[in-house]
PDB file of C-alpha atoms in Angstrom:
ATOM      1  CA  UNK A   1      39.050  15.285  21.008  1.00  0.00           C
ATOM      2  CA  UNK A   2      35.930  17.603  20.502  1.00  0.00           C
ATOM      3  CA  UNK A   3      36.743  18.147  17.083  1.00  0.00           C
ATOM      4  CA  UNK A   4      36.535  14.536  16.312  1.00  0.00           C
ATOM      5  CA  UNK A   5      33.238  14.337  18.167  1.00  0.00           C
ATOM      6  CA  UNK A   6      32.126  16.875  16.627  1.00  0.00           C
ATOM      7  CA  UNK A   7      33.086  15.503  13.312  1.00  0.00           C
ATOM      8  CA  UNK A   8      31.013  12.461  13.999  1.00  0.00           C
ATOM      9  CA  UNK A   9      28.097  14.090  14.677  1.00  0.00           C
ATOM     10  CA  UNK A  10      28.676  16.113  11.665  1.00  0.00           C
ATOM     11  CA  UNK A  11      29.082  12.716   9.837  1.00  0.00           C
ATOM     12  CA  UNK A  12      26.066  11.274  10.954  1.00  0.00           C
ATOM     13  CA  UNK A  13      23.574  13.724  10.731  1.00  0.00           C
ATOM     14  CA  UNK A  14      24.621  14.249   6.946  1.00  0.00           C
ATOM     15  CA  UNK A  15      24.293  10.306   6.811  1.00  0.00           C
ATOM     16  CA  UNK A  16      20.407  10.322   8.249  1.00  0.00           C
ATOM     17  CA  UNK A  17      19.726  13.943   5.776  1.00  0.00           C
ATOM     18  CA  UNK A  18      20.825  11.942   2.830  1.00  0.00           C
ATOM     19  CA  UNK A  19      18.682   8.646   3.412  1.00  0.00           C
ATOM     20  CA  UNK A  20      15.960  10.799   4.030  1.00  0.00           C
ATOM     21  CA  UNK A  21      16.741  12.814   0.933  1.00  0.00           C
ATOM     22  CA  UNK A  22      16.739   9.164  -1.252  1.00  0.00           C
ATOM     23  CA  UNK A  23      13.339   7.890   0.444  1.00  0.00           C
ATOM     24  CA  UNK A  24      11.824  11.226  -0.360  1.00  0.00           C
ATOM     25  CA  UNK A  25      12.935  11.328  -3.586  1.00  0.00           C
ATOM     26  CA  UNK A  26      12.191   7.755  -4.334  1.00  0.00           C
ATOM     27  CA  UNK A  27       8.413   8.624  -3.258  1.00  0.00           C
ATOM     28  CA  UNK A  28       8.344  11.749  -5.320  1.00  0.00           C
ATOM     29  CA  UNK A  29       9.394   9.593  -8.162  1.00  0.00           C
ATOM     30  CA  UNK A  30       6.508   7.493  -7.785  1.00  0.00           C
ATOM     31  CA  UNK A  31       3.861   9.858  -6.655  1.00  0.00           C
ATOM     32  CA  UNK A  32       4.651  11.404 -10.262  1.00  0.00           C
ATOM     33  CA  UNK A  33       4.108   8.382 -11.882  1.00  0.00           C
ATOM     34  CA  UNK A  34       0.648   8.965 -10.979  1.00  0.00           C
ATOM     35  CA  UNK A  35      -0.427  11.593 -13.039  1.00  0.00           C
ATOM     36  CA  UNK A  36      -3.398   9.429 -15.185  1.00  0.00           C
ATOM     37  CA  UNK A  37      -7.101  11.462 -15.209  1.00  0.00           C
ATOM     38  CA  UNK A  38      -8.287   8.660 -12.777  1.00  0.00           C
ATOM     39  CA  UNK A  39      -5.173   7.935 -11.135  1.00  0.00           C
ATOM     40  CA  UNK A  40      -6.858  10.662  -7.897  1.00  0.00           C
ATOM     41  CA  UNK A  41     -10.178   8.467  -8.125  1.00  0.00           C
ATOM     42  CA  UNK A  42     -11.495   5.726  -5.540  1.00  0.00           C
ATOM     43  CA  UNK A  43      -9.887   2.024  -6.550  1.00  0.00           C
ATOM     44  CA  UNK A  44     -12.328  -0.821  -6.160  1.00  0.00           C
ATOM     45  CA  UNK A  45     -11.302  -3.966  -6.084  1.00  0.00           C
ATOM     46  CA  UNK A  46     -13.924  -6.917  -6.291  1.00  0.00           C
ATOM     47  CA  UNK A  47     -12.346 -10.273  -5.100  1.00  0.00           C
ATOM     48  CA  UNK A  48     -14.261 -13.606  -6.184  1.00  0.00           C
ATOM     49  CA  UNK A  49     -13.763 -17.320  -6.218  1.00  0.00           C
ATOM     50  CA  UNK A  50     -14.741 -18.781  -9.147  1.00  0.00           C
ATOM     51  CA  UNK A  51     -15.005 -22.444  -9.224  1.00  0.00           C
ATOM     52  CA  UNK A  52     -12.555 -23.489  -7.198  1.00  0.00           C
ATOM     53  CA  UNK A  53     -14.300 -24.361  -4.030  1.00  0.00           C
ATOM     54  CA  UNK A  54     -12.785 -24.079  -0.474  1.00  0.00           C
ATOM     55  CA  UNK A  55      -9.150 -23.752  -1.566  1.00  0.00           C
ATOM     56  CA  UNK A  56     -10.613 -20.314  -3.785  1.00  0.00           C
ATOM     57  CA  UNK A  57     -12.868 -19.447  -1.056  1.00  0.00           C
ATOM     58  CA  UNK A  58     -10.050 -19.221   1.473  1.00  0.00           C
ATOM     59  CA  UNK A  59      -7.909 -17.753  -1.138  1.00  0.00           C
ATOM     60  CA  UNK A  60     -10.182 -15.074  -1.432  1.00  0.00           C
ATOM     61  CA  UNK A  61     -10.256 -14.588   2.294  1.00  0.00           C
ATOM     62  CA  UNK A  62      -6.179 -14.059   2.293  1.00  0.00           C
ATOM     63  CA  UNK A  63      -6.380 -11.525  -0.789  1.00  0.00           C
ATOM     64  CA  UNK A  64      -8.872  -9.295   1.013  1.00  0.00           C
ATOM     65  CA  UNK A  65      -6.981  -9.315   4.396  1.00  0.00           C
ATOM     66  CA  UNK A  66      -3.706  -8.382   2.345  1.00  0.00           C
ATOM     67  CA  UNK A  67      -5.543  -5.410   0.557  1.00  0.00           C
ATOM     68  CA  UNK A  68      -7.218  -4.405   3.858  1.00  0.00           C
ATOM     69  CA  UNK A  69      -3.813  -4.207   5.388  1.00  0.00           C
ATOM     70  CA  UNK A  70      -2.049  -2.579   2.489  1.00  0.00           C
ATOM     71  CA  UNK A  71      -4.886   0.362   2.326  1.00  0.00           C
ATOM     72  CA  UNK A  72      -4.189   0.730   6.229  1.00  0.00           C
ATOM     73  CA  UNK A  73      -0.437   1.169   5.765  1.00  0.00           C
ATOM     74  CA  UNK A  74      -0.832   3.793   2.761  1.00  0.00           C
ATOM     75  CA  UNK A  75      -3.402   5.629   5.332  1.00  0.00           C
ATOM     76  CA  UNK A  76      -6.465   4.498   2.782  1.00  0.00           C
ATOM     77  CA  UNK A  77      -9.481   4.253   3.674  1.00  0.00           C
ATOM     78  CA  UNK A  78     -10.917   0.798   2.824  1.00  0.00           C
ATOM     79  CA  UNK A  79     -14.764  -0.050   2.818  1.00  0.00           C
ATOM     80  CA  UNK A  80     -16.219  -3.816   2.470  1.00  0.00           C
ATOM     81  CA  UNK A  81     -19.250  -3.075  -0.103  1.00  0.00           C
ATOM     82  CA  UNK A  82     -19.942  -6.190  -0.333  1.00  0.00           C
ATOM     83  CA  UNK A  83     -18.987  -9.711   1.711  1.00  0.00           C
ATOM     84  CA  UNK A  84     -20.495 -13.792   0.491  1.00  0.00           C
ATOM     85  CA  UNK A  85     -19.337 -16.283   3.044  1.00  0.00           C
ATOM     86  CA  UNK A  86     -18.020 -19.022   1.594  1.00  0.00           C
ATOM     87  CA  UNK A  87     -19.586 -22.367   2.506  1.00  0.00           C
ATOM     88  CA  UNK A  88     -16.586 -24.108   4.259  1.00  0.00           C
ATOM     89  CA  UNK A  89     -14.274 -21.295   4.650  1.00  0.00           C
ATOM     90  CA  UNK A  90     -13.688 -17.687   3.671  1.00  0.00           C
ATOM     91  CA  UNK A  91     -15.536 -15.913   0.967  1.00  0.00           C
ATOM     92  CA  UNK A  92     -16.952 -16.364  -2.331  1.00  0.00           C
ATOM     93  CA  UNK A  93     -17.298 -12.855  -3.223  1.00  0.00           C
ATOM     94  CA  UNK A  94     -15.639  -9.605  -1.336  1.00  0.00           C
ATOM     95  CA  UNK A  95     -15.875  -6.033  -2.861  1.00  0.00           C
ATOM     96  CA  UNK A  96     -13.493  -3.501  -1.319  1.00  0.00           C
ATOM     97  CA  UNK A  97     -13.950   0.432  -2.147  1.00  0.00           C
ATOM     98  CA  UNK A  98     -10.364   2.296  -1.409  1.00  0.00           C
ATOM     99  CA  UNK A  99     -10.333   5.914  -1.220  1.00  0.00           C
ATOM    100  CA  UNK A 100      -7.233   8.333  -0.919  1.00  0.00           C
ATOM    101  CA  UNK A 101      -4.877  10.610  -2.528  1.00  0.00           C
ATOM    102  CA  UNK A 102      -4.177   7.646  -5.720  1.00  0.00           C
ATOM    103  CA  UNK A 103      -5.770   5.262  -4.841  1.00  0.00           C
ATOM    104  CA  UNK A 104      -7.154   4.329  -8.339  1.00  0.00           C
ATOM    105  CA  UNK A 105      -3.120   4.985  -9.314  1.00  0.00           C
ATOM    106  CA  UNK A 106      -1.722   2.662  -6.512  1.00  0.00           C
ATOM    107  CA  UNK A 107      -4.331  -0.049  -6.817  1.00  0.00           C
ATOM    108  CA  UNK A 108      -4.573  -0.252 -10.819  1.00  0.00           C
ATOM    109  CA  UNK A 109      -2.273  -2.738 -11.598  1.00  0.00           C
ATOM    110  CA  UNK A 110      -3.857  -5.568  -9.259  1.00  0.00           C
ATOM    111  CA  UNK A 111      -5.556  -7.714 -11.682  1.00  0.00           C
ATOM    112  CA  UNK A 112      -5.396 -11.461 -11.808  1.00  0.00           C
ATOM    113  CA  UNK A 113      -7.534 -14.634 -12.856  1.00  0.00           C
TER     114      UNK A 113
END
């Protein structure tokens, strides 16, 4: 009977080594990804409107909380460097400065129209 208890301990302990070993290894993977000569750099991201009144204005205002809380849960540091209230609702203009280890790297790909 302590054998098999033993066993199972055995069992699961190699079970939570190896899913830590895969979710390290899957952020190593990535983390190497980033390896462009700004990839290390500050990411700003500059969030506007356009001409699409209150609907873009509180579209704007949902983009910036969702980078805000992304940059929190990769331990970024995120800075509002700029902020235009938006007549109705939201914004019509938000600049965001993002610093940490990749930030640039982790926040390139974020473009849209």
């Amino acid at each position: 009977e302590d054998e098999k208890e033993t066993l199972e301990m055995m069992f699961e302990e190699c079970q939570v080594a190896a899913e830590r070993l895969l979710k390290d290894g899957k952020l190593y993977e990535l983390e190497s990804l980033l390896n462009g000569n700004l990839d290390d750099k500050p990411a700003r991201i500059v969030l506007t409107a356009g001409a699409g009144g209150t609907e873009a204005c509180d579209w704007v205002d949902m983009l910036h909380r969702m980078y805000l809380r992304h940059a929190e849960r990769m331990n970024y540091k995120a800075t509002i460097e700029e902020m235009s209230a938006g007549d109705v609702v939201g914004y019509k203009s938000v600049e965001i400065l993002i610093e940490g280890q990749n930030a640039y790297g982790w926040f390139r790909g974020e473009k849209g129209a």
